[in-house]
mmCIF file of N, CA and C in Angstrom:
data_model
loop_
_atom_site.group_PDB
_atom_site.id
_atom_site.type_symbol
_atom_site.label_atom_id
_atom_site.label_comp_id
_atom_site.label_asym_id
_atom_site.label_seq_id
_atom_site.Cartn_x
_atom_site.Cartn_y
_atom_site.Cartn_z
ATOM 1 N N UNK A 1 -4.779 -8.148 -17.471
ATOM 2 C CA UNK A 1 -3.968 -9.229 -16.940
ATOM 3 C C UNK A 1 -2.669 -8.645 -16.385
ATOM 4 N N UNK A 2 -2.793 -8.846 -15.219
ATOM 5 C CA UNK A 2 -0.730 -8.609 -14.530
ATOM 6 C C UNK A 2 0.372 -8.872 -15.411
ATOM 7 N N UNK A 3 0.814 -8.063 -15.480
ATOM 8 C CA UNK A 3 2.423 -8.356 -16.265
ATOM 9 C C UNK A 3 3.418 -8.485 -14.872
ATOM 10 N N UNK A 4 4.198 -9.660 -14.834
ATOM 11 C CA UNK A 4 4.840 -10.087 -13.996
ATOM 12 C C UNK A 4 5.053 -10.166 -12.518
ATOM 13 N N UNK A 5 5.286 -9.295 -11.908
ATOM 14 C CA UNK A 5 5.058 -9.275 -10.680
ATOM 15 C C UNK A 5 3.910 -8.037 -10.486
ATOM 16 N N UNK A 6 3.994 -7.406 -11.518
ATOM 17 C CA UNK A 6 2.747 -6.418 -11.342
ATOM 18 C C UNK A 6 1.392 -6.144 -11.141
ATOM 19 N N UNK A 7 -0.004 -5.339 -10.233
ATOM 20 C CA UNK A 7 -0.951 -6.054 -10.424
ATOM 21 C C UNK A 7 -1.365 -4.410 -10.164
ATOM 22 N N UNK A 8 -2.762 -3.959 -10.312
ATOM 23 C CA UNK A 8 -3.354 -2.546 -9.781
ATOM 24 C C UNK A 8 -3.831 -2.805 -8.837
ATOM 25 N N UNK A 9 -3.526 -1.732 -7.947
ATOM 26 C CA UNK A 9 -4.168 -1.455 -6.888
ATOM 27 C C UNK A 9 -4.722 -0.519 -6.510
ATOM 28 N N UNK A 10 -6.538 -1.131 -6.256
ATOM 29 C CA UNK A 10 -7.402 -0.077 -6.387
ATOM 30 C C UNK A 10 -7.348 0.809 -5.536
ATOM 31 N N UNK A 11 -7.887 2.354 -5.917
ATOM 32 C CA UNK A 11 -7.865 3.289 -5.081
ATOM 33 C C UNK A 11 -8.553 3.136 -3.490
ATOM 34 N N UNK A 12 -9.868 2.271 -3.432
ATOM 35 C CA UNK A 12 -9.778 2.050 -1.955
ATOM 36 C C UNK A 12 -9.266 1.345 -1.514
ATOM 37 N N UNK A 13 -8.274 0.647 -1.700
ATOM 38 C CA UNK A 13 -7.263 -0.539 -0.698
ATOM 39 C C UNK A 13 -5.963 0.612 -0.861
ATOM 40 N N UNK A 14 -5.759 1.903 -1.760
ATOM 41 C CA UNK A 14 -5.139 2.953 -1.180
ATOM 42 C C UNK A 14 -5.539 3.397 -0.344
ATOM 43 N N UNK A 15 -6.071 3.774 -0.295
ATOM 44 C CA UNK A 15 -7.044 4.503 0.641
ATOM 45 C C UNK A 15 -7.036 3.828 2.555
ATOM 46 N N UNK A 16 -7.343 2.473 2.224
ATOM 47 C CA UNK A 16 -7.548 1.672 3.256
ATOM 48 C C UNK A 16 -5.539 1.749 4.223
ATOM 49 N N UNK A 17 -4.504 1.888 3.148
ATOM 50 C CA UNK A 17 -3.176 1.867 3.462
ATOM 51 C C UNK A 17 -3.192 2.739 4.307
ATOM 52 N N UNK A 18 -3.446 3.944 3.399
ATOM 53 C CA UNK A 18 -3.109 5.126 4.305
ATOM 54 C C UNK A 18 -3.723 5.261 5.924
ATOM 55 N N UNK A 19 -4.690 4.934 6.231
ATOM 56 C CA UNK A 19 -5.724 4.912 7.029
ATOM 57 C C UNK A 19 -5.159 4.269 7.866
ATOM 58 N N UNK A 20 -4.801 2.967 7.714
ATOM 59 C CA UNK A 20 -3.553 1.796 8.677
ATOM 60 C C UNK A 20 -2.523 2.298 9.083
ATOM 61 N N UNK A 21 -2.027 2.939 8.367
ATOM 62 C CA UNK A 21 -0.415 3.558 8.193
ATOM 63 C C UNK A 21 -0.419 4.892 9.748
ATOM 64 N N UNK A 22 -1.539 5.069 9.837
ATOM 65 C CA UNK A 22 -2.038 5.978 11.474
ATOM 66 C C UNK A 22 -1.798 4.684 12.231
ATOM 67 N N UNK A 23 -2.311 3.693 12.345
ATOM 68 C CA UNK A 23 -1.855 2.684 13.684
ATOM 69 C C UNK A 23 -0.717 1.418 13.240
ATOM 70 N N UNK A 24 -0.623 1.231 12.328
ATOM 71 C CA UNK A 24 0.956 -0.134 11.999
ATOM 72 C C UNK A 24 1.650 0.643 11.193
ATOM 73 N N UNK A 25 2.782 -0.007 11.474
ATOM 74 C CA UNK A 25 4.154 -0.042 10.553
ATOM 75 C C UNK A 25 3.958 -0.763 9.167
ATOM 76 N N UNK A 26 4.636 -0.031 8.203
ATOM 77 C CA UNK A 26 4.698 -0.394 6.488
ATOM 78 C C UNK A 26 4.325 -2.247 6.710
ATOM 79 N N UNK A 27 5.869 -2.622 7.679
ATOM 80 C CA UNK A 27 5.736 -3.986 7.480
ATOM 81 C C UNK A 27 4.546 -5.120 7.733
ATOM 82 N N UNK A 28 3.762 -4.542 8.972
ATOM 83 C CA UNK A 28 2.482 -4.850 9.593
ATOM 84 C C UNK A 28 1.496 -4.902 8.105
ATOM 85 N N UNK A 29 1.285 -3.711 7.937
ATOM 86 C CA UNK A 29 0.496 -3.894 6.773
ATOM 87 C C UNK A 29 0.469 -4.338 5.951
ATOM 88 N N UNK A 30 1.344 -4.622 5.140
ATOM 89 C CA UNK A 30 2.126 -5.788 3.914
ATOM 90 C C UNK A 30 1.879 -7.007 4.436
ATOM 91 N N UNK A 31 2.026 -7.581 5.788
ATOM 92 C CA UNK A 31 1.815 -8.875 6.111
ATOM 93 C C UNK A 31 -0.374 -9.141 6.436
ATOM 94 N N UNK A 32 -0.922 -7.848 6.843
ATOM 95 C CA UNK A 32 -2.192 -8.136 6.958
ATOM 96 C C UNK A 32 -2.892 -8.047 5.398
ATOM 97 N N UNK A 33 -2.561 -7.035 4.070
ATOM 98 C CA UNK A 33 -3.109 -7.001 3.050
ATOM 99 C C UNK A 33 -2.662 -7.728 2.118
ATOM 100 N N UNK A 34 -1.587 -8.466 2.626
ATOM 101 C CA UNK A 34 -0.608 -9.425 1.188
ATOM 102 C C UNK A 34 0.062 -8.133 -0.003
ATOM 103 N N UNK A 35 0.061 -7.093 0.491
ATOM 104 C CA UNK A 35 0.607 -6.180 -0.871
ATOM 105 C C UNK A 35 2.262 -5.946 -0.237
ATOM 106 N N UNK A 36 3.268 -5.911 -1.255
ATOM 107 C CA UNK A 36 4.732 -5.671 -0.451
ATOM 108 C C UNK A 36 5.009 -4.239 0.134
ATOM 109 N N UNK A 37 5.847 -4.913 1.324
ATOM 110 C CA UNK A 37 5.889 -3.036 1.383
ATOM 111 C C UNK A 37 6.840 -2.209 1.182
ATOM 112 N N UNK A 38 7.168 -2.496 -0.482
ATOM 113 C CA UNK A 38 7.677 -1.459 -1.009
ATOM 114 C C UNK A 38 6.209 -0.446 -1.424
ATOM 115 N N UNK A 39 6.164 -1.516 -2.393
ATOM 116 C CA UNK A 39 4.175 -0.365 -2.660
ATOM 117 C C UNK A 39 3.672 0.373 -1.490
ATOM 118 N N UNK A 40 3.577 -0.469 -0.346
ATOM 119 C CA UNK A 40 2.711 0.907 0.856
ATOM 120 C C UNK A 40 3.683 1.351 1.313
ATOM 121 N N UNK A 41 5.084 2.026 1.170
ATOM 122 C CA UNK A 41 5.776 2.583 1.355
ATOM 123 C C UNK A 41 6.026 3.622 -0.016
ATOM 124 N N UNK A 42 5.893 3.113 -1.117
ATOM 125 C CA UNK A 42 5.492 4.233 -2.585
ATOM 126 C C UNK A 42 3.706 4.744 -2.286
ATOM 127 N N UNK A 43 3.098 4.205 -1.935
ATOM 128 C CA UNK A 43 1.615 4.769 -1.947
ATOM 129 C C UNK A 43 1.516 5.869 -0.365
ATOM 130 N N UNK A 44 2.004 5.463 0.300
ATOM 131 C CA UNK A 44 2.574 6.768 1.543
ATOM 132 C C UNK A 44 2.875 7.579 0.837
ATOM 133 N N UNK A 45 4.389 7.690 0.385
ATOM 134 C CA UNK A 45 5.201 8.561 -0.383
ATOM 135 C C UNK A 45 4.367 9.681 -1.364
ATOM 136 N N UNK A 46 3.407 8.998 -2.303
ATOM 137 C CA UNK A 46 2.948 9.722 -2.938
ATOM 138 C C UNK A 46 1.661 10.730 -2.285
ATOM 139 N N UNK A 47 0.926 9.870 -1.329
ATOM 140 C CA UNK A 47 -0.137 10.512 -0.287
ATOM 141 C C UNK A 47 0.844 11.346 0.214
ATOM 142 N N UNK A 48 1.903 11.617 0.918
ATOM 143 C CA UNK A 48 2.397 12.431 1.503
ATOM 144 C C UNK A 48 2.509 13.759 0.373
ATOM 145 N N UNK A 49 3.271 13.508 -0.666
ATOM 146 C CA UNK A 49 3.431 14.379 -1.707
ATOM 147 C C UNK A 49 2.010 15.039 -2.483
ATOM 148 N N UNK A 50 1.070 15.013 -2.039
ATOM 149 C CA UNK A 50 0.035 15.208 -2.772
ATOM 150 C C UNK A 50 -0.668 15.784 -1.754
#
């Protein structure tokens, strides 16, 4: 169960971010997957770092 604003997000809708993140902007994507884009801006971050 989500604790508060929190929820997981599975590795292929990571997956699917990164992949987007080649043709839209953070904000684009947050408005087509409903996830904020602080998260696909931390899930970049960490794909980049890795």
């Amino acid at each position: 169960m989500p604790y508060g604003n929190h929820r997981h997000i599975p590795q292929a809708v990571k997956e699917q971010i990164v992949t987007m993140s080649a043709h839209m902007k953070p904000g684009r994507i947050a408005h087509v997957t409903g996830i904020s884009t602080r998260t696909i801006r931390r899930t970049m971050e960490l794909w980049w770092k890795t």
